[in-house]
Coordinates of N, CA and C in Angstrom, one line a residue:
M1 N -14.4 -44.7 -0.5 CA -15.1 -43.7 0.3 C -16.1 -43.0 -0.6
K2 N -17.3 -42.7 -0.1 CA -18.4 -42.0 -0.8 C -18.0 -40.6 -1.1
L3 N -18.7 -40.0 -2.1 CA -18.6 -38.6 -2.4 C -19.3 -37.9 -1.2
H4 N -18.8 -36.7 -0.9 CA -19.4 -36.0 0.2 C -20.7 -35.3 -0.2
N5 N -20.7 -34.7 -1.4 CA -21.8 -33.8 -1.8 C -22.0 -33.9 -3.3
L6 N -23.0 -34.5 -3.8 CA -23.3 -34.7 -5.2 C -24.5 -33.9 -5.6
T7 N -24.4 -33.1 -6.7 CA -25.5 -32.5 -7.3 C -25.7 -33.0 -8.7
L8 N -26.8 -33.5 -9.0 CA -27.2 -34.0 -10.3 C -28.0 -32.9 -11.0
I9 N -27.6 -32.4 -12.1 CA -28.3 -31.4 -12.9 C -28.6 -31.9 -14.3
T10 N -29.9 -32.0 -14.6 CA -30.3 -32.5 -15.9 C -30.8 -31.3 -16.7
F11 N -30.7 -31.3 -18.1 CA -31.1 -30.3 -19.0 C -32.0 -30.8 -20.0
S12 N -33.2 -30.2 -20.1 CA -34.2 -30.6 -21.0 C -34.7 -29.4 -21.8
G13 N -35.2 -29.7 -23.0 CA -35.7 -28.6 -23.9 C -35.8 -29.0 -25.3
A14 N -36.6 -28.3 -26.1 CA -36.7 -28.6 -27.5 C -35.4 -28.3 -28.2
H15 N -35.3 -28.7 -29.5 CA -34.1 -28.5 -30.3 C -33.9 -26.9 -30.4
A16 N -32.6 -26.5 -30.3 CA -32.2 -25.2 -30.6 C -32.7 -24.2 -29.5
T17 N -32.9 -24.6 -28.3 CA -33.2 -23.7 -27.2 C -32.0 -23.2 -26.4
G18 N -30.9 -23.8 -26.7 CA -29.6 -23.4 -26.1 C -29.3 -24.2 -24.8
K19 N -30.0 -25.3 -24.6 CA -29.8 -26.1 -23.4 C -28.4 -26.7 -23.3
T20 N -27.9 -27.2 -24.4 CA -26.5 -27.7 -24.4 C -25.5 -26.6 -24.2
T21 N -25.7 -25.5 -24.7 CA -24.9 -24.3 -24.5 C -24.9 -23.9 -23.1
L22 N -26.1 -23.9 -22.5 CA -26.2 -23.5 -21.1 C -25.5 -24.6 -20.2
L23 N -25.6 -25.8 -20.5 CA -24.9 -26.9 -19.8 C -23.4 -26.6 -19.8
G24 N -22.9 -26.3 -21.0 CA -21.4 -26.0 -21.1 C -21.0 -24.7 -20.3
D25 N -21.8 -23.7 -20.4 CA -21.5 -22.4 -19.7 C -21.5 -22.6 -18.2
L26 N -22.5 -23.4 -17.7 CA -22.6 -23.7 -16.3 C -21.4 -24.5 -15.8
A27 N -21.0 -25.5 -16.6 CA -19.9 -26.4 -16.3 C -18.6 -25.5 -16.2
E28 N -18.5 -24.6 -17.1 CA -17.3 -23.7 -17.1 C -17.2 -22.9 -15.8
E29 N -18.4 -22.3 -15.4 CA -18.5 -21.5 -14.3 C -18.2 -22.3 -13.0
L30 N -18.8 -23.4 -12.9 CA -18.7 -24.3 -11.7 C -17.2 -24.7 -11.5
S31 N -16.6 -25.0 -12.7 CA -15.2 -25.5 -12.6 C -14.2 -24.5 -12.0
K32 N -14.6 -23.2 -12.0 CA -13.7 -22.2 -11.5 C -13.7 -22.2 -9.9
R33 N -14.6 -22.9 -9.3 CA -14.8 -22.9 -7.9 C -13.8 -23.8 -7.2
P34 N -13.2 -23.4 -6.1 CA -12.3 -24.3 -5.4 C -13.0 -25.5 -4.8
D35 N -12.2 -26.6 -4.8 CA -12.7 -27.9 -4.2 C -14.0 -28.3 -4.8
T36 N -14.1 -28.1 -6.2 CA -15.3 -28.5 -6.9 C -14.9 -29.2 -8.2
A37 N -15.6 -30.3 -8.4 CA -15.4 -31.1 -9.7 C -16.7 -31.2 -10.5
V38 N -16.5 -31.1 -11.8 CA -17.7 -31.1 -12.7 C -17.5 -32.2 -13.7
F39 N -18.5 -33.0 -13.8 CA -18.5 -34.1 -14.8 C -19.8 -34.1 -15.6
Q40 N -19.6 -34.5 -16.9 CA -20.7 -34.5 -17.8 C -20.9 -35.8 -18.4
T41 N -22.2 -36.1 -18.7 CA -22.4 -37.4 -19.4 C -22.3 -37.2 -20.9
E42 N -22.0 -38.2 -21.6 CA -22.0 -38.2 -23.1 C -23.4 -38.4 -23.6
S43 N -23.7 -38.0 -24.8 CA -25.0 -38.1 -25.4 C -25.4 -39.6 -25.4
C44 N -26.5 -39.9 -24.7 CA -27.0 -41.3 -24.6 C -27.4 -41.8 -26.0
S45 N -28.0 -41.0 -26.8 CA -28.5 -41.5 -28.1 C -27.3 -41.7 -29.0
S46 N -26.3 -40.8 -29.0 CA -25.1 -41.0 -29.8 C -24.3 -42.3 -29.3
K47 N -24.1 -42.4 -28.0 CA -23.4 -43.6 -27.5 C -24.2 -44.9 -27.8
L48 N -25.5 -44.9 -27.7 CA -26.3 -46.1 -28.0 C -26.1 -46.4 -29.5
F49 N -26.1 -45.4 -30.4 CA -25.9 -45.7 -31.8 C -24.6 -46.3 -32.1
E50 N -23.5 -45.7 -31.4 CA -22.2 -46.3 -31.5 C -22.1 -47.8 -31.1
R51 N -22.8 -48.1 -30.0 CA -22.8 -49.5 -29.6 C -23.5 -50.4 -30.5
I52 N -24.6 -49.9 -31.1 CA -25.3 -50.7 -32.1 C -24.5 -51.0 -33.3
R53 N -23.8 -49.9 -33.8 CA -22.9 -50.1 -35.0 C -21.7 -51.0 -34.7
S54 N -21.3 -51.0 -33.5 CA -20.1 -51.8 -33.1 C -20.5 -53.3 -32.9
G55 N -21.8 -53.5 -32.7 CA -22.3 -54.9 -32.5 C -22.4 -55.3 -31.0
T56 N -22.1 -54.3 -30.1 CA -22.2 -54.6 -28.7 C -23.7 -54.6 -28.2
V57 N -24.6 -54.0 -28.9 CA -26.0 -54.0 -28.7 C -26.6 -54.9 -29.8
H58 N -27.3 -55.9 -29.4 CA -27.8 -56.9 -30.4 C -29.2 -56.4 -30.9
L59 N -29.4 -56.3 -32.2 CA -30.6 -55.9 -32.8 C -31.6 -57.1 -32.9
P60 N -32.9 -56.8 -33.1 CA -33.8 -57.9 -33.3 C -33.4 -58.8 -34.5
A61 N -33.8 -60.0 -34.4 CA -33.4 -61.0 -35.4 C -33.7 -60.5 -36.8
G62 N -32.7 -60.6 -37.7 CA -32.9 -60.2 -39.1 C -32.8 -58.8 -39.3
A63 N -32.6 -58.0 -38.3 CA -32.5 -56.5 -38.5 C -31.1 -56.2 -39.1
Q64 N -31.1 -55.2 -39.9 CA -29.8 -54.7 -40.5 C -29.2 -53.6 -39.7
I65 N -27.9 -53.6 -39.5 CA -27.2 -52.6 -38.7 C -27.2 -51.3 -39.5
P66 N -27.7 -50.2 -38.9 CA -27.8 -48.9 -39.5 C -26.4 -48.3 -39.7
K67 N -26.1 -47.7 -40.8 CA -24.8 -47.1 -41.0 C -24.8 -45.7 -40.6
T68 N -25.9 -45.0 -40.6 CA -26.1 -43.6 -40.2 C -27.2 -43.5 -39.2
Y69 N -27.2 -42.5 -38.5 CA -28.3 -42.3 -37.5 C -29.7 -42.2 -38.2
D70 N -29.7 -41.6 -39.4 CA -31.0 -41.5 -40.1 C -31.5 -42.8 -40.5
E71 N -30.7 -43.8 -40.6 CA -31.2 -45.1 -41.1 C -31.9 -45.9 -40.0
I72 N -31.9 -45.4 -38.8 CA -32.7 -46.0 -37.7 C -34.1 -46.1 -38.1
N73 N -34.7 -44.9 -38.6 CA -36.1 -44.9 -39.0 C -36.3 -45.7 -40.3
A74 N -35.3 -45.5 -41.3 CA -35.5 -46.2 -42.6 C -35.5 -47.7 -42.4
L75 N -34.8 -48.3 -41.4 CA -34.7 -49.7 -41.3 C -35.7 -50.2 -40.3
G76 N -36.6 -49.4 -39.8 CA -37.7 -49.8 -38.9 C -37.2 -50.1 -37.5
L77 N -36.2 -49.4 -37.1 CA -35.6 -49.6 -35.8 C -35.9 -48.6 -34.7
R78 N -36.8 -47.6 -35.1 CA -37.1 -46.5 -34.2 C -37.7 -47.0 -32.8
G79 N -38.6 -48.0 -32.9 CA -39.2 -48.5 -31.7 C -38.2 -49.2 -30.8
F80 N -37.3 -50.0 -31.4 CA -36.2 -50.7 -30.7 C -35.3 -49.7 -30.0
F81 N -35.0 -48.6 -30.8 CA -34.0 -47.6 -30.3 C -34.6 -46.8 -29.1
Q82 N -35.9 -46.4 -29.2 CA -36.5 -45.7 -28.1 C -36.6 -46.5 -26.9
E83 N -36.9 -47.8 -27.0 CA -37.0 -48.7 -25.8 C -35.6 -48.8 -25.2
A84 N -34.6 -48.7 -25.9 CA -33.2 -48.9 -25.4 C -32.7 -47.6 -24.8
L85 N -33.2 -46.5 -25.1 CA -32.7 -45.2 -24.6 C -32.7 -45.0 -23.1
P86 N -33.8 -45.4 -22.4 CA -33.7 -45.2 -20.9 C -32.6 -46.0 -20.3
N87 N -32.3 -47.2 -20.7 CA -31.1 -47.9 -20.2 C -29.8 -47.2 -20.6
A88 N -29.8 -46.6 -21.8 CA -28.6 -46.0 -22.3 C -28.3 -44.7 -21.5
L89 N -29.4 -43.9 -21.2 CA -29.2 -42.7 -20.4 C -28.7 -43.1 -19.0
A90 N -29.4 -44.0 -18.3 CA -28.9 -44.4 -17.0 C -27.5 -44.9 -17.0
F91 N -27.1 -45.7 -18.0 CA -25.7 -46.2 -18.1 C -24.7 -45.0 -18.1
E92 N -25.0 -44.0 -18.9 CA -24.1 -42.8 -19.1 C -24.0 -42.1 -17.7
I93 N -25.1 -42.0 -17.0 CA -25.0 -41.3 -15.7 C -24.2 -42.1 -14.7
E94 N -24.5 -43.4 -14.7 CA -23.7 -44.3 -13.8 C -22.2 -44.3 -14.1
A95 N -21.9 -44.3 -15.4 CA -20.5 -44.3 -15.8 C -19.8 -43.0 -15.4
A96 N -20.5 -41.9 -15.6 CA -20.0 -40.6 -15.2 C -19.8 -40.5 -13.7
L97 N -20.7 -41.1 -12.9 CA -20.5 -41.1 -11.4 C -19.3 -41.9 -11.0
L98 N -19.1 -43.0 -11.7 CA -17.9 -43.8 -11.4 C -16.6 -43.0 -11.7
R99 N -16.6 -42.3 -12.8 CA -15.5 -41.4 -13.1 C -15.3 -40.4 -12.0
A100 N -16.4 -39.8 -11.5 CA -16.3 -38.8 -10.4 C -15.6 -39.4 -9.2
R101 N -16.0 -40.6 -8.8 CA -15.5 -41.2 -7.6 C -14.0 -41.6 -7.8
A102 N -13.6 -41.9 -9.0 CA -12.2 -42.3 -9.3 C -11.3 -41.1 -9.3
D103 N -11.8 -40.0 -9.8 CA -11.0 -38.8 -10.1 C -11.0 -37.7 -9.1
H104 N -12.0 -37.7 -8.2 CA -12.2 -36.5 -7.4 C -12.2 -36.9 -5.9
S105 N -11.6 -36.0 -5.1 CA -11.6 -36.2 -3.7 C -13.0 -36.2 -3.1
P106 N -13.4 -37.2 -2.3 CA -14.8 -37.2 -1.8 C -15.1 -36.1 -0.9
K107 N -14.1 -35.3 -0.4 CA -14.4 -34.2 0.5 C -15.0 -33.0 -0.1
G108 N -14.8 -32.8 -1.5 CA -15.3 -31.6 -2.2 C -16.7 -31.8 -2.6
R109 N -17.1 -30.8 -3.5 CA -18.5 -30.8 -4.0 C -18.4 -31.3 -5.5
T110 N -19.3 -32.2 -5.9 CA -19.3 -32.8 -7.2 C -20.6 -32.5 -7.9
F111 N -20.4 -32.0 -9.2 CA -21.6 -31.7 -10.0 C -21.6 -32.7 -11.2
L112 N -22.7 -33.3 -11.4 CA -22.9 -34.2 -12.6 C -23.9 -33.6 -13.5
L113 N -23.5 -33.2 -14.7 CA -24.4 -32.5 -15.6 C -24.8 -33.5 -16.7
V114 N -26.2 -33.5 -17.0 CA -26.7 -34.5 -17.9 C -27.5 -33.8 -19.0
D115 N -27.1 -34.0 -20.2 CA -27.9 -33.4 -21.4 C -29.0 -34.4 -21.7
R116 N -30.2 -34.0 -21.5 CA -31.5 -34.8 -21.7 C -31.8 -35.5 -20.4
W117 N -33.1 -35.9 -20.3 CA -33.6 -36.6 -19.2 C -34.7 -37.6 -19.7
F118 N -35.2 -38.4 -18.8 CA -36.1 -39.4 -19.2 C -37.4 -38.9 -19.8
A119 N -37.8 -37.7 -19.4 CA -39.0 -37.1 -20.0 C -38.8 -36.7 -21.4
D120 N -37.5 -36.3 -21.8 CA -37.2 -36.0 -23.2 C -37.3 -37.2 -24.0
I121 N -36.9 -38.4 -23.5 CA -37.0 -39.6 -24.3 C -38.4 -39.9 -24.6
F122 N -39.3 -39.8 -23.6 CA -40.7 -40.1 -23.8 C -41.3 -39.2 -24.8
A123 N -41.0 -37.9 -24.7 CA -41.6 -36.9 -25.6 C -41.2 -37.2 -27.0
Y124 N -40.0 -37.6 -27.2 CA -39.6 -37.9 -28.6 C -40.3 -39.2 -29.1
T125 N -40.5 -40.1 -28.2 CA -41.2 -41.3 -28.5 C -42.7 -41.0 -29.0
L126 N -43.3 -40.1 -28.2 CA -44.7 -39.7 -28.6 C -44.7 -39.0 -29.9
I127 N -43.7 -38.1 -30.2 CA -43.8 -37.3 -31.4 C -43.3 -38.1 -32.7
E128 N -42.6 -39.2 -32.4 CA -42.0 -39.9 -33.6 C -42.8 -41.2 -33.9
S129 N -43.7 -41.6 -33.0 CA -44.4 -42.8 -33.2 C -45.9 -42.7 -32.7
S130 N -46.8 -43.3 -33.5 CA -48.2 -43.3 -33.1 C -48.6 -44.6 -32.4
D131 N -47.6 -45.4 -32.2 CA -47.8 -46.8 -31.6 C -48.1 -46.6 -30.1
A132 N -49.3 -46.7 -29.6 CA -49.6 -46.6 -28.2 C -49.0 -47.7 -27.3
T133 N -48.8 -48.8 -27.9 CA -48.1 -49.9 -27.1 C -46.7 -49.6 -26.9
L134 N -46.0 -49.0 -27.9 CA -44.6 -48.6 -27.8 C -44.5 -47.5 -26.7
H135 N -45.5 -46.5 -26.7 CA -45.5 -45.5 -25.7 C -45.5 -46.0 -24.3
E136 N -46.3 -47.0 -24.1 CA -46.4 -47.6 -22.7 C -45.1 -48.3 -22.4
R137 N -44.5 -49.0 -23.3 CA -43.3 -49.7 -23.0 C -42.2 -48.8 -22.7
V138 N -42.1 -47.7 -23.5 CA -41.0 -46.7 -23.2 C -41.3 -46.0 -21.9
L139 N -42.5 -45.7 -21.6 CA -42.8 -45.0 -20.3 C -42.5 -46.0 -19.2
G140 N -42.8 -47.2 -19.3 CA -42.4 -48.2 -18.2 C -41.0 -48.3 -18.0
R141 N -40.2 -48.3 -19.1 CA -38.7 -48.4 -19.0 C -38.1 -47.2 -18.4
C142 N -38.7 -46.0 -18.7 CA -38.2 -44.8 -18.1 C -38.4 -44.8 -16.6
R143 N -39.6 -45.2 -16.2 CA -39.9 -45.3 -14.7 C -39.1 -46.3 -14.0
E144 N -38.8 -47.5 -14.6 CA -38.0 -48.5 -14.0 C -36.6 -48.0 -13.8
R145 N -36.0 -47.4 -14.8 CA -34.6 -47.0 -14.7 C -34.5 -45.8 -13.7
L146 N -35.5 -45.0 -13.6 CA -35.5 -43.9 -12.6 C -35.5 -44.5 -11.2
S147 N -36.3 -45.5 -11.0 CA -36.5 -46.1 -9.7 C -35.2 -46.8 -9.3
D148 N -34.4 -47.3 -10.2 CA -33.1 -47.9 -10.0 C -32.0 -46.9 -9.8
L149 N -32.1 -45.8 -10.5 CA -31.0 -44.9 -10.6 C -30.8 -44.1 -9.3
F150 N -31.8 -43.6 -8.6 CA -31.6 -42.8 -7.4 C -31.0 -43.6 -6.3
P151 N -31.4 -44.9 -6.0 CA -30.7 -45.7 -5.0 C -29.3 -45.9 -5.3
Y152 N -29.0 -46.0 -6.6 CA -27.6 -46.2 -7.1 C -26.8 -44.9 -6.7
L153 N -27.3 -43.8 -7.1 CA -26.6 -42.5 -6.8 C -26.4 -42.4 -5.3
L154 N -27.5 -42.6 -4.5 CA -27.3 -42.5 -3.0 C -26.3 -43.5 -2.4
G155 N -26.1 -44.6 -3.1 CA -25.1 -45.5 -2.7 C -23.7 -45.0 -2.9
H156 N -23.5 -43.9 -3.6 CA -22.2 -43.4 -3.9 C -21.9 -42.0 -3.3
T157 N -22.9 -41.4 -2.5 CA -22.7 -40.1 -2.0 C -23.4 -40.0 -0.6
R158 N -22.9 -39.1 0.2 CA -23.5 -38.9 1.5 C -24.6 -37.8 1.4
L159 N -24.6 -37.0 0.4 CA -25.6 -36.0 0.2 C -25.9 -35.8 -1.3
L160 N -27.2 -35.9 -1.6 CA -27.6 -35.9 -3.0 C -28.6 -34.8 -3.2
R161 N -28.4 -34.0 -4.2 CA -29.4 -33.0 -4.6 C -29.6 -33.1 -6.1
V162 N -30.9 -33.0 -6.5 CA -31.3 -33.2 -7.9 C -31.9 -31.9 -8.4
M163 N -31.5 -31.4 -9.5 CA -32.1 -30.2 -10.1 C -32.3 -30.5 -11.6
N164 N -33.6 -30.5 -12.0 CA -34.0 -30.7 -13.4 C -34.2 -29.3 -14.1
V165 N -33.4 -28.9 -15.1 CA -33.5 -27.6 -15.7 C -34.3 -27.8 -17.0
F166 N -35.3 -27.0 -17.2 CA -36.0 -27.0 -18.5 C -35.8 -25.6 -19.2
V167 N -35.4 -25.7 -20.5 CA -35.2 -24.4 -21.2 C -36.4 -24.3 -22.2
P168 N -37.3 -23.4 -22.0 CA -38.5 -23.3 -22.8 C -38.2 -22.4 -24.1
L169 N -39.1 -22.6 -25.1 CA -39.0 -21.8 -26.3 C -39.1 -20.3 -26.0
K170 N -40.0 -20.0 -25.1 CA -40.3 -18.5 -24.9 C -39.1 -17.8 -24.3
A171 N -38.1 -18.6 -23.7 CA -36.9 -18.0 -23.1 C -35.7 -18.2 -24.0
S172 N -35.9 -18.5 -25.3 CA -34.9 -18.8 -26.2 C -34.9 -17.9 -27.4
N173 N -33.7 -17.4 -27.8 CA -33.6 -16.6 -29.0 C -32.5 -17.2 -30.0
F174 N -32.3 -18.5 -29.8 CA -31.3 -19.2 -30.6 C -31.8 -19.5 -32.0
R175 N -31.0 -19.3 -33.0 CA -31.3 -19.5 -34.4 C -31.4 -21.0 -34.7
V176 N -32.5 -21.4 -35.4 CA -32.6 -22.8 -35.8 C -32.0 -23.0 -37.1
E177 N -30.9 -23.8 -37.2 CA -30.2 -24.1 -38.4 C -31.0 -25.0 -39.3
A178 N -30.9 -24.8 -40.6 CA -31.6 -25.7 -41.5 C -31.0 -27.1 -41.4
S179 N -31.8 -28.1 -41.4 CA -31.4 -29.5 -41.3 C -32.4 -30.4 -41.8
D180 N -32.0 -31.5 -42.4 CA -33.0 -32.5 -42.9 C -33.2 -33.6 -41.9
K181 N -32.6 -33.5 -40.7 CA -32.7 -34.5 -39.7 C -34.1 -34.3 -39.0
F182 N -34.8 -35.4 -38.7 CA -36.1 -35.3 -38.2 C -36.2 -34.6 -36.8
R183 N -35.2 -34.9 -35.9 CA -35.3 -34.3 -34.6 C -34.9 -32.8 -34.7
A184 N -34.4 -32.4 -35.8 CA -34.0 -31.0 -35.9 C -35.1 -30.2 -36.6
T185 N -36.1 -30.9 -37.2 CA -37.2 -30.3 -37.9 C -38.6 -30.5 -37.4
C186 N -38.7 -31.4 -36.4 CA -40.0 -31.7 -35.8 C -40.6 -30.4 -35.2
D187 N -41.9 -30.4 -34.9 CA -42.6 -29.3 -34.3 C -42.1 -29.0 -32.9
R188 N -41.3 -28.0 -32.7 CA -40.6 -27.8 -31.4 C -41.7 -27.4 -30.3
A189 N -42.7 -26.7 -30.7 CA -43.7 -26.3 -29.7 C -44.5 -27.6 -29.3
L190 N -44.8 -28.5 -30.2 CA -45.5 -29.7 -29.9 C -44.6 -30.5 -29.0
W191 N -43.3 -30.7 -29.3 CA -42.4 -31.5 -28.5 C -42.4 -30.9 -27.1
E192 N -42.3 -29.6 -27.0 CA -42.2 -29.0 -25.6 C -43.5 -29.2 -24.8
Q193 N -44.6 -29.1 -25.5 CA -45.9 -29.4 -24.8 C -46.0 -30.8 -24.3
L194 N -45.6 -31.8 -25.2 CA -45.6 -33.2 -24.8 C -44.7 -33.4 -23.6
C195 N -43.5 -32.8 -23.6 CA -42.5 -33.1 -22.6 C -43.0 -32.5 -21.3
R196 N -43.6 -31.3 -21.3 CA -44.0 -30.6 -20.1 C -45.3 -31.3 -19.5
D197 N -46.3 -31.6 -20.5 CA -47.5 -32.2 -20.1 C -47.3 -33.6 -19.4
R198 N -46.4 -34.4 -19.9 CA -46.2 -35.7 -19.5 C -45.0 -35.9 -18.5
W199 N -44.4 -34.7 -18.0 CA -43.3 -34.8 -17.1 C -43.6 -35.6 -15.9
T200 N -44.7 -35.3 -15.2 CA -45.1 -35.9 -14.0 C -45.3 -37.4 -14.2
D201 N -45.9 -37.8 -15.4 CA -46.1 -39.2 -15.6 C -44.7 -40.0 -15.7
V202 N -43.7 -39.3 -16.2 CA -42.4 -40.0 -16.4 C -41.6 -39.9 -15.1
V203 N -41.4 -38.7 -14.6 CA -40.5 -38.4 -13.6 C -41.1 -38.6 -12.2
G204 N -42.4 -38.4 -12.0 CA -43.0 -38.6 -10.8 C -43.5 -37.3 -10.1
D205 N -42.7 -36.2 -10.2 CA -43.2 -34.9 -9.7 C -42.4 -33.8 -10.3
T206 N -42.7 -32.6 -10.0 CA -42.0 -31.4 -10.6 C -41.3 -30.6 -9.5
R207 N -41.1 -31.1 -8.3 CA -40.5 -30.3 -7.3 C -39.1 -29.9 -7.6
A208 N -38.3 -30.7 -8.3 CA -37.0 -30.3 -8.6 C -36.8 -29.6 -10.0
L209 N -38.0 -29.3 -10.6 CA -37.9 -28.7 -12.0 C -37.8 -27.2 -11.9
F210 N -36.7 -26.7 -12.6 CA -36.4 -25.3 -12.6 C -36.5 -24.9 -14.1
V211 N -37.5 -23.9 -14.3 CA -37.7 -23.5 -15.7 C -37.0 -22.2 -15.9
V212 N -36.1 -22.1 -16.9 CA -35.3 -21.0 -17.2 C -36.2 -19.9 -17.8
T213 N -36.0 -18.6 -17.4 CA -36.8 -17.5 -17.8 C -36.1 -16.5 -18.6
R214 N -34.7 -16.6 -18.7 CA -33.9 -15.6 -19.4 C -33.3 -16.2 -20.7
S215 N -33.1 -15.4 -21.7 CA -32.5 -15.8 -22.9 C -31.0 -15.5 -23.0
N216 N -30.6 -14.5 -22.3 CA -29.2 -14.1 -22.3 C -28.3 -15.2 -21.7
R217 N -27.2 -15.6 -22.3 CA -26.4 -16.7 -21.8 C -25.9 -16.5 -20.4
K218 N -25.3 -15.3 -20.1 CA -24.8 -15.0 -18.7 C -26.0 -15.0 -17.7
A219 N -27.1 -14.4 -18.1 CA -28.2 -14.3 -17.2 C -28.7 -15.7 -16.8
R220 N -28.7 -16.6 -17.8 CA -29.2 -18.0 -17.6 C -28.3 -18.6 -16.5
V221 N -27.0 -18.5 -16.7 CA -26.1 -19.1 -15.7 C -26.3 -18.5 -14.3
T222 N -26.5 -17.2 -14.3 CA -26.7 -16.6 -13.0 C -28.0 -17.1 -12.3
Q223 N -29.0 -17.3 -13.1 CA -30.2 -17.9 -12.6 C -30.0 -19.3 -11.9
L224 N -29.2 -20.1 -12.7 CA -29.0 -21.5 -12.1 C -28.1 -21.4 -10.9
L225 N -27.1 -20.6 -10.9 CA -26.2 -20.5 -9.8 C -27.0 -20.0 -8.5
S226 N -27.9 -19.1 -8.7 CA -28.7 -18.6 -7.6 C -29.6 -19.7 -7.0
C227 N -30.1 -20.5 -7.9 CA -31.0 -21.6 -7.4 C -30.1 -22.6 -6.7
L228 N -28.9 -22.9 -7.2 CA -28.1 -23.9 -6.6 C -27.6 -23.5 -5.2
E229 N -27.4 -22.2 -5.0 CA -26.9 -21.7 -3.8 C -28.0 -21.5 -2.7
S230 N -29.3 -21.7 -3.1 CA -30.4 -21.6 -2.1 C -30.7 -22.9 -1.5
P231 N -31.2 -22.9 -0.3 CA -31.6 -24.2 0.3 C -32.7 -24.8 -0.5
S232 N -32.7 -26.2 -0.5 CA -33.7 -26.8 -1.3 C -34.4 -28.0 -0.6
P233 N -35.7 -28.1 -0.6 CA -36.3 -29.3 0.0 C -36.1 -30.6 -0.7
D234 N -35.5 -30.5 -1.9 CA -35.3 -31.7 -2.7 C -34.0 -32.3 -2.4
T235 N -33.2 -31.8 -1.5 CA -32.0 -32.4 -1.1 C -32.2 -33.6 -0.2
T236 N -31.5 -34.7 -0.6 CA -31.7 -35.9 0.2 C -30.4 -36.3 0.8
S237 N -30.5 -36.5 2.1 CA -29.3 -36.9 2.9 C -29.3 -38.3 3.3
V238 N -28.1 -39.0 3.2 CA -28.0 -40.3 3.7 C -26.7 -40.4 4.6
T239 N -26.7 -41.3 5.5 CA -25.6 -41.5 6.4 C -24.9 -42.8 6.1

């Protein structure tokens, strides 16, 4: 039996804006509600790296298996990794949806929370590589997986609502910890600009995009709950 009511909520933003914290805070709050189930995806980049290391994802001929995440760049695998991420993200969403159907009564309300979205993948591709051909390939893969993903979701629920949450730098007061990892030290303002400027190119439109305006953790959750409780033209019904 299909789920009765599914809400997909994605979280985007530059490093150290508090988006993952917000995801966790919202999940905790939603879990307190009766007849409500909350599911989260695992990090698509971490899971993809695990599958590469285990040998379940085949690398290009002659490529060396990276032992650490940082070796992806050192071994010249960044382009391969970025091209594989759209599939990895879609896989984690689909896997979480199957868990929801197996573990939750279809009569209740189900929330599926996703850390990162396809626009994030493309923004990181733009900032990490100057290869225009790679940019186009990753953009194409993001669009393809999105076009496949929504029919898949609609095949598992009677009612689908999508909400894309963006956490901007100007609404963040989180401390940036010192790190030598590239994604933790890249220009956050440039990343944010690339993600926002190219959002429509990747996702198709911004109707479901909700931009957080508060920096306080409780106030952020209140903002999202208020939006979730309001009628939305982005709700899609199927029979």
